[in-house]
mmCIF file of C-alpha atoms and ligand atoms in Angstrom:
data_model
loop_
_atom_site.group_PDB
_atom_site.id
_atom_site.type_symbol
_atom_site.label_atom_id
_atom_site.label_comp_id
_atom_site.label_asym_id
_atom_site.label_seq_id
_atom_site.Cartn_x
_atom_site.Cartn_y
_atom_site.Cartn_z
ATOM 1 C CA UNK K 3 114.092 188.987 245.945
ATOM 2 C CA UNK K 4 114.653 191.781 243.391
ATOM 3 C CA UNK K 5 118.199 191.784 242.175
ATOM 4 C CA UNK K 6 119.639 195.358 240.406
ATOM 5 C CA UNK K 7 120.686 192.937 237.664
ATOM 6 C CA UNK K 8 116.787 192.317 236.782
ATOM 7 C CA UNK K 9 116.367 195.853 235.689
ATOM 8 C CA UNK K 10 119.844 196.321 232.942
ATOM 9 C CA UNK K 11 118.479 195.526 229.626
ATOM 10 C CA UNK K 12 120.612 194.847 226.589
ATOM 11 C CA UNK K 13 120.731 194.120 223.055
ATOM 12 C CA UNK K 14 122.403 194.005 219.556
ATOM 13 C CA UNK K 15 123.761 197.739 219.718
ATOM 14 C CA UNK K 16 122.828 198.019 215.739
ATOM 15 C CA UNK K 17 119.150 197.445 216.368
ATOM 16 C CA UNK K 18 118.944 199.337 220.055
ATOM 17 C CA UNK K 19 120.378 202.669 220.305
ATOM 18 C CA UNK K 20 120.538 201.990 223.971
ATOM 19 C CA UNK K 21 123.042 199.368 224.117
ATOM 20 C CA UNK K 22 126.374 201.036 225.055
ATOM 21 C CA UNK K 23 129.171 199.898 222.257
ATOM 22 C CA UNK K 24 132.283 199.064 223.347
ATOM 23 C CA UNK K 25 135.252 199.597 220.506
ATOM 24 C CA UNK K 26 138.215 197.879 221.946
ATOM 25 C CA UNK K 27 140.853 195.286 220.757
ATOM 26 C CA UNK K 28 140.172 191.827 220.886
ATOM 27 C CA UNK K 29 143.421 190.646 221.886
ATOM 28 C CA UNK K 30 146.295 192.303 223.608
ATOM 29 C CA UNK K 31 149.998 191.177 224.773
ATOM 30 C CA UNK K 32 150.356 191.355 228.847
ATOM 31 C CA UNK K 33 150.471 194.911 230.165
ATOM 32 C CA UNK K 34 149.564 196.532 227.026
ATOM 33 C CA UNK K 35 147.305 199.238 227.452
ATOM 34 C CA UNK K 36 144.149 199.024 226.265
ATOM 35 C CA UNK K 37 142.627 202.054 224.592
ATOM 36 C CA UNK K 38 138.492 201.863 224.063
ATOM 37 C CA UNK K 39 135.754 204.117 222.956
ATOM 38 C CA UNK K 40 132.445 203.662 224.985
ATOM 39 C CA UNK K 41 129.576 205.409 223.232
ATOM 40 C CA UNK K 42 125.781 205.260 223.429
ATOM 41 C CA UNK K 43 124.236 205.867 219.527
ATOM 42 C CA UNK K 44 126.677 204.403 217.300
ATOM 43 C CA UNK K 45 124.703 203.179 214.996
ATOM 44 C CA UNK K 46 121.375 204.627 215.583
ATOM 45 C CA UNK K 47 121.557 207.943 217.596
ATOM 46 C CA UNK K 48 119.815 208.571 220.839
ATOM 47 C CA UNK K 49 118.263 212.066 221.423
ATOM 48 C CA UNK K 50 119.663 214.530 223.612
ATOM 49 C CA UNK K 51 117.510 217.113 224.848
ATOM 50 C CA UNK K 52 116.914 218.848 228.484
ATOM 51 C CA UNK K 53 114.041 216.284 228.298
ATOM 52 C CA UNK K 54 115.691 212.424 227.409
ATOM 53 C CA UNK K 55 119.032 212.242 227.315
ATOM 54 C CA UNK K 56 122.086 209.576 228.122
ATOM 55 C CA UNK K 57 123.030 210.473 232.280
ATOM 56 C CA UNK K 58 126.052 208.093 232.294
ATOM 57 C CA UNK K 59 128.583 205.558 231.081
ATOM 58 C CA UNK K 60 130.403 203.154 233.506
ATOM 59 C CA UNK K 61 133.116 200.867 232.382
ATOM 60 C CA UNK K 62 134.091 197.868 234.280
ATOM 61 C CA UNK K 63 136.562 195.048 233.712
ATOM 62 C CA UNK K 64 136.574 191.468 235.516
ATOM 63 C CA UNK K 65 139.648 189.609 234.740
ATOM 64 C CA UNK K 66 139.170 185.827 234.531
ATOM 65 C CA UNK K 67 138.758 183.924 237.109
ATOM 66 C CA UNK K 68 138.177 186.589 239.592
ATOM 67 C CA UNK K 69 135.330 187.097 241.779
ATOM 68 C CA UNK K 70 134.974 190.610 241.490
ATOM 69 C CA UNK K 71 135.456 193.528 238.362
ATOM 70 C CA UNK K 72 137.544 196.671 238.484
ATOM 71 C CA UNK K 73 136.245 200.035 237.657
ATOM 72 C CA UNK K 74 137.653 201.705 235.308
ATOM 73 C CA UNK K 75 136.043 204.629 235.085
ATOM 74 C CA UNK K 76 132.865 206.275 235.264
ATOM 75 C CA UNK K 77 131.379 209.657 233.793
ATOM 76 C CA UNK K 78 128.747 211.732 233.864
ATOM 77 C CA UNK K 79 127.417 213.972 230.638
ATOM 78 C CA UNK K 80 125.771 217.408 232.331
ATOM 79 C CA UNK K 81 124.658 219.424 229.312
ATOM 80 C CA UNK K 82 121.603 218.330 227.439
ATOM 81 C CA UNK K 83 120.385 221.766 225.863
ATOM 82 C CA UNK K 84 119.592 223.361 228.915
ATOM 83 C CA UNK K 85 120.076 227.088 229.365
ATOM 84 C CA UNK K 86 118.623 230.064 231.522
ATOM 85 C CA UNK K 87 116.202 231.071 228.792
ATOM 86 C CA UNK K 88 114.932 227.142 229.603
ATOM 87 C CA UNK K 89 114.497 223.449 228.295
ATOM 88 C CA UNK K 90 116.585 223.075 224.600
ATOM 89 C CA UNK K 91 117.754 226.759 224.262
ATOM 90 C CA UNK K 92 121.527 226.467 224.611
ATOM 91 C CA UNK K 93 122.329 224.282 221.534
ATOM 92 C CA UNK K 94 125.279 222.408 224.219
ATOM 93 C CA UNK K 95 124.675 219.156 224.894
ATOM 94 C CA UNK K 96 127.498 216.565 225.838
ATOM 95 C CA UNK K 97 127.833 213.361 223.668
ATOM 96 C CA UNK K 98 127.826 210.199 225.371
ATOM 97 C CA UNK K 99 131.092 209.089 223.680
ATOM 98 C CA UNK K 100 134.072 208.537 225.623
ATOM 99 C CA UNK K 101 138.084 207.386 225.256
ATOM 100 C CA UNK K 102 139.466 205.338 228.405
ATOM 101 C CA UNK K 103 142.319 203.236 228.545
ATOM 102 C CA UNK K 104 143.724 200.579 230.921
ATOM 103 C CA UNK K 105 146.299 198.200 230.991
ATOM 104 C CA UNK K 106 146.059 194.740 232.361
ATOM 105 C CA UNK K 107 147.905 191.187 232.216
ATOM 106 C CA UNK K 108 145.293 189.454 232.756
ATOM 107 C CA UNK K 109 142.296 188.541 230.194
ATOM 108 C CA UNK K 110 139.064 189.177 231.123
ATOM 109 C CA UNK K 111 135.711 190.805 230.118
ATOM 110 C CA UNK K 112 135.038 194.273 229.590
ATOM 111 C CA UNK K 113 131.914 195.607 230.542
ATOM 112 C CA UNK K 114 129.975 198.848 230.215
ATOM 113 C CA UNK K 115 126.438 199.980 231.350
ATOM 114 C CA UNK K 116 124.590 203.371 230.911
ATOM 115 C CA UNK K 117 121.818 205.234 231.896
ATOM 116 C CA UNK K 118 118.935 207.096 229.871
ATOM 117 C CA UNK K 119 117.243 209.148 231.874
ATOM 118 C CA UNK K 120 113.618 208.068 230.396
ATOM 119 C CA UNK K 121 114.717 204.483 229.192
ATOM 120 C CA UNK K 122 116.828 203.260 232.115
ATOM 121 C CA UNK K 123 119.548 201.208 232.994
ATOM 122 C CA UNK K 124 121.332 198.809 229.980
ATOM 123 C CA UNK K 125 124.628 197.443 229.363
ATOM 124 C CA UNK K 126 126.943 195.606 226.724
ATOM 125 C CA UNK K 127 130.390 193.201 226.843
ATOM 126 C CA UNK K 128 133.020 192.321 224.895
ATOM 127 C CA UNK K 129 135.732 189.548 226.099
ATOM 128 C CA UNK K 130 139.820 190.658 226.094
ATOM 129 C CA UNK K 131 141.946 187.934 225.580
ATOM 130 C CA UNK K 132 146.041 188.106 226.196
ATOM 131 C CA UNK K 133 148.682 186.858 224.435
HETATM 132 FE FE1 LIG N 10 116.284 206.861 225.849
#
């Protein structure tokens, strides 16, 4: 049967501007709050125009052991150049860049996934261990 996961793609984020990176600690102490940056285009950047553009960033984590992840958040980027006057005339267009922080006491793995409107869905990890 066709599974959702068959359809995320993902990659070395330096060679596929896709691949959401995730800049976060390796290692915390329990409880500590964990600041990130979740971007899209870190090392090679990804257009943004009215026409292909990055929808979306959704950060998970799953703590070890666990059956299921925690969201921890989710966000949506709305301007990509588009105006009244039409397609690419309003010079605005929201970066797909953002700061969230969580705190846990539990390690785990934190994972992200994005969406390009023309280029569909991929996603990244990165493992959190505690002290
Ligand atoms: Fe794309």
């Amino acid at each position: 049967m066709p599974s959702i996961k068959d359809v995320y793609q993902s990659g070395d984020w330096k060679a596929e501007k896709h691949v959401p990176v995730i800049k976060a600690p390796d290692s915390i102490k329990a409880g500590q709050v964990v600041k990130m940056i979740v971007k899209v285009g870190e090392e090679i950047a990804h257009p943004n125009t009215t026409e292909h553009h990055i929808c979306w960033i959704s950060v998970y984590f799953h703590p070890e052991a666990e059956k299921f992840p925690m969201e921890i958040g989710k966000f949506d980027f709305s301007a990509h150049g588009a105006s009244a006057k039409g397609p690419n005339t309003s010079t605005i267009a929201t970066e797909p860049c953002v700061e969230v922080s969580f705190k846990t006491e539990k390690p785990g793995v934190i994972l992200a996934t994005s969406y390009c409107n023309i280029h569909g869905l991929w996603e990244n990890s990165k493992n959190l261990k505690v002290e």
